[in-house]
Amino acid sequence: MTSDVAMDDQLTLAAWAEKHAGERAPDIAAALNELSAESAAEVLLHLPPERAVEVLDSPELTETTEIVSLLSLERAAPLLSGMSADRVAHVLRAMEPPDRAALAQRLDAESRESMRSLLGYPEQSAGSLMTTEFVSVPSDWTVGQTLEHIRKVERTRETIYAIYVCDPRDNTLLQAVTLRGLVVAEPGAPVLSAARPRRPITVPPLADREEAARLISKYDLLAIPVVDEEGHVLGIVTVDDIIDAILQESAEDVQRFGGVAASGEPYLRTGFVSMVRKRAGWLSVLFVGETLTASTMQFFHGEIEKAIVLTLFIPLIMGSGGNAGSQATSLLIRALALGELRLHDWWRVVLREVPAGLVLGTILATIGIARIVLWQKLGIYDYGPHWMLVALTVASALVGIVTFGSLAGSMLPFVLQRFGFDPASASAPFVATLVDVTGLVIYFGVATSILSGTLL
Amino acid sequence: MTSDVAMDDQLTLAAWAEKHAGERAPDIAAALNELSAESAAEVLLHLPPERAVEVLDSPELTETTEIVSLLSLERAAPLLSGMSADRVAHVLRAMEPPDRAALAQRLDAESRESMRSLLGYPEQSAGSLMTTEFVSVPSDWTVGQTLEHIRKVERTRETIYAIYVCDPRDNTLLQAVTLRGLVVAEPGAPVLSAARPRRPITVPPLADREEAARLISKYDLLAIPVVDEEGHVLGIVTVDDIIDAILQESAEDVQRFGGVAASGEPYLRTGFVSMVRKRAGWLSVLFVGETLTASTMQFFHGEIEKAIVLTLFIPLIMGSGGNAGSQATSLLIRALALGELRLHDWWRVVLREVPAGLVLGTILATIGIARIVLWQKLGIYDYGPHWMLVALTVASALVGIVTFGSLAGSMLPFVLQRFGFDPASASAPFVATLVDVTGLVIYFGVATSILSGTLL
């Protein structure tokens, strides 16, 4: 009976393929994401081969490696040979080494060669993002010769908008020319006459992909050449790959701010054990940090026993300090990320955050006093004979803790940047933990000075 | 004497301009960012006019509006006329209405017309990002005619890589052709033969810029046409503008996760009052939410008085719940933002987060028990005769709170998305506040059931 069911499935998937075959590749990819990898692999075989290649080439397809792994080697190899080199490298990188080797052997010689080079670069490096399918011409060619060459090789190149002009003797990069520049130039003029007067912007293969993104964004490039130490072009990183990288980095920034080690893996595809491990590390470190709050409380246990009423406001005060700190940290991560501030601007931030913290603390203190007075007067709760002093203690502590939280939260990204870390690795839980411990000390310090002689 | 100093400054700035004039425009812009707006404006006047235009056109320059405002109208108008329409709109949008009107009047008729249209669209809309300087040709032209036209108008167009083919009768958009397609096509062939077989991807002017970014990224476009309801091309949004928009959005996502209302303004240029106001709103709302912790504590004051030892662990337990919640929220914001999960996947997340929370809680509980046993045995602190039951209470509460935190934190982005909000508007402070209140109830609930008959 199993074979009947399989037959039904086959028919459905063939119909699915026929229904979607006319759509744009990214749309087919998005629709395939809704199917299981097994069904998606089956559908691909029902699509015309050139459509299947386009779909596999689309970064929109999330389970590309799984799908390719499910195809037989005979089916997979020709599809991979048609894909762009950087996407094939992406697929192979995620495979188990034996599968990868078996599949790589089936590729044509040229693809195999470029895979050997691309897979040698670490993940998230410019080298790992690049494609080897770019246009390069010797510097003694004319504009017309170059355009003629472009027309010939266009089908096999990822982009033809940037053309790299190399020294014919040692093949080192001399200039980058844009297709725009070529189209408006005289066909008989030397190709170098269509170039900008400056040396092209390049990136080394081991640079972080964020560096490539920064350069592409700063200089409004459509592609950036990846160049080795001798000046040879190894490949190019195109603007569309960079957009995908930026979108992923940006989602990871939020994740890091939430206190989870960044990883490129999708949520549901991360194994349970590896997901727990990723979270348990930071959570345990923070927990050990938080145990200092228990030590602080123990230190003040005399005060707590004498004035139990003080404990009622501990969560409120600590929470507010952490919240103020998270706000400040996120503001400064943003400002440093966008280049609005530099390391040496830290004192300007101090001069803003301290008054800001004082004002914010005073606002919360006012709400806090109102809350205590209201509850006392309405008879909802009796804070004891010294309730006004208790209110004053809570209010003063709030001003102190919110100010400290704003200051500590704003300085953390600077400290991280100063010591060579990404300022965006500051996380809200870390700030909260930092502020919690200090907040308790501030609270009991304020309480001792205000309540000593009455409650304490 | 003042005039002598000014003269000295003039000389220095002229020298500065001469020294940097040969650099790339984004590099000059980055260097100008280090000067005051007054000096930067002065330097611009010392640069050759076409360089000054390029520098003002670079998104790298942060204080463009201030600098333009400092120039006399006679100096500013010709520079603006040379800039790309979307950058001019960006500059004018940030000006006071009278200054804007005075400057707009000095622009040439064409620029004035396109400003009138661009400034009509709300900030962060596709319409506000677009440039009106694109290439469009009637559909009855040949490839050769189109290339000839491109060569003629190239200088005044932001991009020539995407060409829009319109119906010659009603000027509605029929197809998009790429320069790549034109270069490889036969010059005598109709321009439409170089187009893809499908209708072009377009975006309406009022769509959010994030939508334009999503489409450009999904379909690997170099530009997307902004089209009105009748099908007329109003302008185009280019990939470089989109990259800048994505970088800004991504920094704002971190800021929102930190609990600050997003705003495009740089940190140091935001007025003190407006910065405080932006933070005070959320901070006060969260504070009022946090006062529920005081009410909860009041509710359990009988338990607290009987077992003061319980209060020692309140900050520790609450902090851990908040941290676990922040982690889960940030993971899910990322997964929803990258499209790895959809709304209907919420139950799959529940099935992962509950066991993950149980495991993470158990890990923290183990550390917690070890901490209490160690302190008790080493004589650092005496948790009383029932210290083993206290340790059990803390451990059980940790498991409960971390599980609840993971569950609540992971569901929050889904709830926000369900009700039409951006899942990224979930903030760490909000999660912490949510978990704090519930955490206290869990803690005292567990304490009552474990310690009743002994301490309680």
PDB file of N, CA, C and O in Angstrom, chain A residues 336-377:
ATOM      1  N   LEU A 336      26.918  53.720  17.980  1.00  0.00           N
ATOM      2  CA  LEU A 336      28.256  53.250  17.594  1.00  0.00           C
ATOM      3  C   LEU A 336      28.186  52.468  16.287  1.00  0.00           C
ATOM      4  O   LEU A 336      29.066  52.585  15.435  1.00  0.00           O
ATOM      5  N   ALA A 337      27.130  51.675  16.110  1.00  0.00           N
ATOM      6  CA  ALA A 337      27.003  50.871  14.889  1.00  0.00           C
ATOM      7  C   ALA A 337      26.868  51.766  13.664  1.00  0.00           C
ATOM      8  O   ALA A 337      27.417  51.467  12.615  1.00  0.00           O
ATOM      9  N   LEU A 338      26.128  52.872  13.799  1.00  0.00           N
ATOM     10  CA  LEU A 338      25.911  53.747  12.654  1.00  0.00           C
ATOM     11  C   LEU A 338      27.047  54.761  12.505  1.00  0.00           C
ATOM     12  O   LEU A 338      27.010  55.622  11.623  1.00  0.00           O
ATOM     13  N   GLY A 339      28.048  54.663  13.379  1.00  0.00           N
ATOM     14  CA  GLY A 339      29.191  55.567  13.250  1.00  0.00           C
ATOM     15  C   GLY A 339      28.885  56.993  13.687  1.00  0.00           C
ATOM     16  O   GLY A 339      29.606  57.924  13.340  1.00  0.00           O
ATOM     17  N   GLU A 340      27.778  57.184  14.444  1.00  0.00           N
ATOM     18  CA  GLU A 340      27.450  58.537  14.907  1.00  0.00           C
ATOM     19  C   GLU A 340      28.376  58.967  16.030  1.00  0.00           C
ATOM     20  O   GLU A 340      28.534  60.149  16.303  1.00  0.00           O
ATOM     21  N   LEU A 341      28.937  57.975  16.730  1.00  0.00           N
ATOM     22  CA  LEU A 341      29.823  58.253  17.856  1.00  0.00           C
ATOM     23  C   LEU A 341      31.092  57.445  17.688  1.00  0.00           C
ATOM     24  O   LEU A 341      31.089  56.371  17.099  1.00  0.00           O
ATOM     25  N   ARG A 342      32.191  57.962  18.223  1.00  0.00           N
ATOM     26  CA  ARG A 342      33.446  57.232  18.249  1.00  0.00           C
ATOM     27  C   ARG A 342      33.861  57.019  19.687  1.00  0.00           C
ATOM     28  O   ARG A 342      33.288  57.611  20.608  1.00  0.00           O
ATOM     29  N   LEU A 343      34.876  56.193  19.844  1.00  0.00           N
ATOM     30  CA  LEU A 343      35.345  55.845  21.182  1.00  0.00           C
ATOM     31  C   LEU A 343      35.614  57.083  22.028  1.00  0.00           C
ATOM     32  O   LEU A 343      35.224  57.169  23.200  1.00  0.00           O
ATOM     33  N   HIS A 344      36.285  58.098  21.409  1.00  0.00           N
ATOM     34  CA  HIS A 344      36.692  59.260  22.208  1.00  0.00           C
ATOM     35  C   HIS A 344      35.519  60.165  22.581  1.00  0.00           C
ATOM     36  O   HIS A 344      35.714  61.176  23.249  1.00  0.00           O
ATOM     37  N   ASP A 345      34.325  59.834  22.136  1.00  0.00           N
ATOM     38  CA  ASP A 345      33.151  60.635  22.505  1.00  0.00           C
ATOM     39  C   ASP A 345      32.539  60.191  23.824  1.00  0.00           C
ATOM     40  O   ASP A 345      31.490  60.701  24.223  1.00  0.00           O
ATOM     41  N   TRP A 346      33.171  59.216  24.504  1.00  0.00           N
ATOM     42  CA  TRP A 346      32.532  58.642  25.695  1.00  0.00           C
ATOM     43  C   TRP A 346      32.171  59.696  26.739  1.00  0.00           C
ATOM     44  O   TRP A 346      31.121  59.622  27.364  1.00  0.00           O
ATOM     45  N   TRP A 347      33.011  60.699  26.892  1.00  0.00           N
ATOM     46  CA  TRP A 347      32.739  61.694  27.946  1.00  0.00           C
ATOM     47  C   TRP A 347      31.531  62.551  27.590  1.00  0.00           C
ATOM     48  O   TRP A 347      30.800  63.009  28.457  1.00  0.00           O
ATOM     49  N   ARG A 348      31.293  62.754  26.269  1.00  0.00           N
ATOM     50  CA  ARG A 348      30.105  63.511  25.879  1.00  0.00           C
ATOM     51  C   ARG A 348      28.856  62.732  26.262  1.00  0.00           C
ATOM     52  O   ARG A 348      27.822  63.314  26.603  1.00  0.00           O
ATOM     53  N   VAL A 349      28.972  61.400  26.161  1.00  0.00           N
ATOM     54  CA  VAL A 349      27.838  60.553  26.525  1.00  0.00           C
ATOM     55  C   VAL A 349      27.618  60.614  28.037  1.00  0.00           C
ATOM     56  O   VAL A 349      26.482  60.717  28.509  1.00  0.00           O
ATOM     57  N   VAL A 350      28.704  60.580  28.814  1.00  0.00           N
ATOM     58  CA  VAL A 350      28.579  60.704  30.271  1.00  0.00           C
ATOM     59  C   VAL A 350      27.851  62.001  30.617  1.00  0.00           C
ATOM     60  O   VAL A 350      26.930  62.016  31.437  1.00  0.00           O
ATOM     61  N   LEU A 351      28.245  63.082  29.936  1.00  0.00           N
ATOM     62  CA  LEU A 351      27.649  64.388  30.232  1.00  0.00           C
ATOM     63  C   LEU A 351      26.170  64.440  29.870  1.00  0.00           C
ATOM     64  O   LEU A 351      25.443  65.326  30.330  1.00  0.00           O
ATOM     65  N   ARG A 352      25.708  63.536  29.034  1.00  0.00           N
ATOM     66  CA  ARG A 352      24.277  63.478  28.711  1.00  0.00           C
ATOM     67  C   ARG A 352      23.551  62.467  29.576  1.00  0.00           C
ATOM     68  O   ARG A 352      22.411  62.696  29.972  1.00  0.00           O
ATOM     69  N   GLU A 353      24.198  61.325  29.821  1.00  0.00           N
ATOM     70  CA  GLU A 353      23.493  60.235  30.500  1.00  0.00           C
ATOM     71  C   GLU A 353      23.265  60.524  31.980  1.00  0.00           C
ATOM     72  O   GLU A 353      22.247  60.117  32.541  1.00  0.00           O
ATOM     73  N   VAL A 354      24.224  61.199  32.621  1.00  0.00           N
ATOM     74  CA  VAL A 354      24.034  61.486  34.041  1.00  0.00           C
ATOM     75  C   VAL A 354      22.828  62.406  34.256  1.00  0.00           C
ATOM     76  O   VAL A 354      21.917  62.058  35.009  1.00  0.00           O
ATOM     77  N   PRO A 355      22.759  63.563  33.561  1.00  0.00           N
ATOM     78  CA  PRO A 355      21.532  64.359  33.736  1.00  0.00           C
ATOM     79  C   PRO A 355      20.278  63.622  33.278  1.00  0.00           C
ATOM     80  O   PRO A 355      19.225  63.715  33.922  1.00  0.00           O
ATOM     81  N   ALA A 356      20.358  62.872  32.170  1.00  0.00           N
ATOM     82  CA  ALA A 356      19.185  62.130  31.695  1.00  0.00           C
ATOM     83  C   ALA A 356      18.735  61.145  32.768  1.00  0.00           C
ATOM     84  O   ALA A 356      17.544  61.032  33.065  1.00  0.00           O
ATOM     85  N   GLY A 357      19.705  60.431  33.370  1.00  0.00           N
ATOM     86  CA  GLY A 357      19.372  59.477  34.414  1.00  0.00           C
ATOM     87  C   GLY A 357      18.722  60.168  35.608  1.00  0.00           C
ATOM     88  O   GLY A 357      17.751  59.662  36.187  1.00  0.00           O
ATOM     89  N   LEU A 358      19.245  61.341  35.978  1.00  0.00           N
ATOM     90  CA  LEU A 358      18.675  62.075  37.123  1.00  0.00           C
ATOM     91  C   LEU A 358      17.222  62.457  36.838  1.00  0.00           C
ATOM     92  O   LEU A 358      16.348  62.287  37.688  1.00  0.00           O
ATOM     93  N   VAL A 359      16.963  62.943  35.612  1.00  0.00           N
ATOM     94  CA  VAL A 359      15.592  63.342  35.275  1.00  0.00           C
ATOM     95  C   VAL A 359      14.675  62.118  35.239  1.00  0.00           C
ATOM     96  O   VAL A 359      13.589  62.114  35.832  1.00  0.00           O
ATOM     97  N   LEU A 360      15.114  61.052  34.560  1.00  0.00           N
ATOM     98  CA  LEU A 360      14.295  59.845  34.452  1.00  0.00           C
ATOM     99  C   LEU A 360      14.047  59.267  35.847  1.00  0.00           C
ATOM    100  O   LEU A 360      12.927  58.854  36.173  1.00  0.00           O
ATOM    101  N   GLY A 361      15.097  59.228  36.673  1.00  0.00           N
ATOM    102  CA  GLY A 361      14.958  58.717  38.033  1.00  0.00           C
ATOM    103  C   GLY A 361      13.955  59.534  38.825  1.00  0.00           C
ATOM    104  O   GLY A 361      13.131  58.990  39.570  1.00  0.00           O
ATOM    105  N   THR A 362      13.989  60.858  38.641  1.00  0.00           N
ATOM    106  CA  THR A 362      13.060  61.724  39.372  1.00  0.00           C
ATOM    107  C   THR A 362      11.620  61.464  38.936  1.00  0.00           C
ATOM    108  O   THR A 362      10.701  61.465  39.764  1.00  0.00           O
ATOM    109  N   ILE A 363      11.439  61.232  37.624  1.00  0.00           N
ATOM    110  CA  ILE A 363      10.084  60.924  37.140  1.00  0.00           C
ATOM    111  C   ILE A 363       9.572  59.646  37.813  1.00  0.00           C
ATOM    112  O   ILE A 363       8.463  59.606  38.351  1.00  0.00           O
ATOM    113  N   LEU A 364      10.388  58.592  37.805  1.00  0.00           N
ATOM    114  CA  LEU A 364       9.966  57.331  38.424  1.00  0.00           C
ATOM    115  C   LEU A 364       9.778  57.515  39.933  1.00  0.00           C
ATOM    116  O   LEU A 364       8.839  56.976  40.521  1.00  0.00           O
ATOM    117  N   ALA A 365      10.662  58.310  40.556  1.00  0.00           N
ATOM    118  CA  ALA A 365      10.547  58.546  41.988  1.00  0.00           C
ATOM    119  C   ALA A 365       9.206  59.194  42.322  1.00  0.00           C
ATOM    120  O   ALA A 365       8.556  58.847  43.310  1.00  0.00           O
ATOM    121  N   THR A 366       8.783  60.122  41.459  1.00  0.00           N
ATOM    122  CA  THR A 366       7.503  60.803  41.692  1.00  0.00           C
ATOM    123  C   THR A 366       6.352  59.799  41.626  1.00  0.00           C
ATOM    124  O   THR A 366       5.466  59.793  42.491  1.00  0.00           O
ATOM    125  N   ILE A 367       6.387  58.947  40.592  1.00  0.00           N
ATOM    126  CA  ILE A 367       5.333  57.925  40.496  1.00  0.00           C
ATOM    127  C   ILE A 367       5.399  57.021  41.730  1.00  0.00           C
ATOM    128  O   ILE A 367       4.367  56.669  42.319  1.00  0.00           O
ATOM    129  N   GLY A 368       6.609  56.651  42.147  1.00  0.00           N
ATOM    130  CA  GLY A 368       6.786  55.759  43.292  1.00  0.00           C
ATOM    131  C   GLY A 368       6.225  56.360  44.571  1.00  0.00           C
ATOM    132  O   GLY A 368       5.494  55.694  45.321  1.00  0.00           O
ATOM    133  N   ILE A 369       6.541  57.638  44.817  1.00  0.00           N
ATOM    134  CA  ILE A 369       6.024  58.297  46.024  1.00  0.00           C
ATOM    135  C   ILE A 369       4.503  58.341  45.971  1.00  0.00           C
ATOM    136  O   ILE A 369       3.813  58.030  46.951  1.00  0.00           O
ATOM    137  N   ALA A 370       3.963  58.709  44.800  1.00  0.00           N
ATOM    138  CA  ALA A 370       2.508  58.790  44.647  1.00  0.00           C
ATOM    139  C   ALA A 370       1.879  57.437  44.980  1.00  0.00           C
ATOM    140  O   ALA A 370       0.860  57.363  45.682  1.00  0.00           O
ATOM    141  N   ARG A 371       2.505  56.366  44.512  1.00  0.00           N
ATOM    142  CA  ARG A 371       1.991  55.025  44.747  1.00  0.00           C
ATOM    143  C   ARG A 371       1.945  54.724  46.248  1.00  0.00           C
ATOM    144  O   ARG A 371       0.937  54.225  46.767  1.00  0.00           O
ATOM    145  N   ILE A 372       3.040  55.018  46.952  1.00  0.00           N
ATOM    146  CA  ILE A 372       3.101  54.705  48.380  1.00  0.00           C
ATOM    147  C   ILE A 372       2.111  55.566  49.166  1.00  0.00           C
ATOM    148  O   ILE A 372       1.362  55.068  50.016  1.00  0.00           O
ATOM    149  N   VAL A 373       2.077  56.867  48.859  1.00  0.00           N
ATOM    150  CA  VAL A 373       1.159  57.769  49.565  1.00  0.00           C
ATOM    151  C   VAL A 373      -0.277  57.317  49.354  1.00  0.00           C
ATOM    152  O   VAL A 373      -1.075  57.221  50.300  1.00  0.00           O
ATOM    153  N   LEU A 374      -0.608  56.988  48.103  1.00  0.00           N
ATOM    154  CA  LEU A 374      -1.970  56.586  47.757  1.00  0.00           C
ATOM    155  C   LEU A 374      -2.373  55.324  48.529  1.00  0.00           C
ATOM    156  O   LEU A 374      -3.444  55.268  49.142  1.00  0.00           O
ATOM    157  N   TRP A 375      -1.507  54.320  48.508  1.00  0.00           N
ATOM    158  CA  TRP A 375      -1.829  53.057  49.174  1.00  0.00           C
ATOM    159  C   TRP A 375      -1.992  53.279  50.685  1.00  0.00           C
ATOM    160  O   TRP A 375      -2.870  52.713  51.300  1.00  0.00           O
ATOM    161  N   GLN A 376      -1.104  54.136  51.235  1.00  0.00           N
ATOM    162  CA  GLN A 376      -1.146  54.398  52.677  1.00  0.00           C
ATOM    163  C   GLN A 376      -2.436  55.135  53.038  1.00  0.00           C
ATOM    164  O   GLN A 376      -3.152  54.740  53.946  1.00  0.00           O
ATOM    165  N   LYS A 377      -2.728  56.201  52.268  1.00  0.00           N
ATOM    166  CA  LYS A 377      -3.877  57.055  52.588  1.00  0.00           C
ATOM    167  C   LYS A 377      -5.196  56.318  52.348  1.00  0.00           C
ATOM    168  O   LYS A 377      -6.173  56.511  53.066  1.00  0.00           O
TER     169      LYS A 377
END
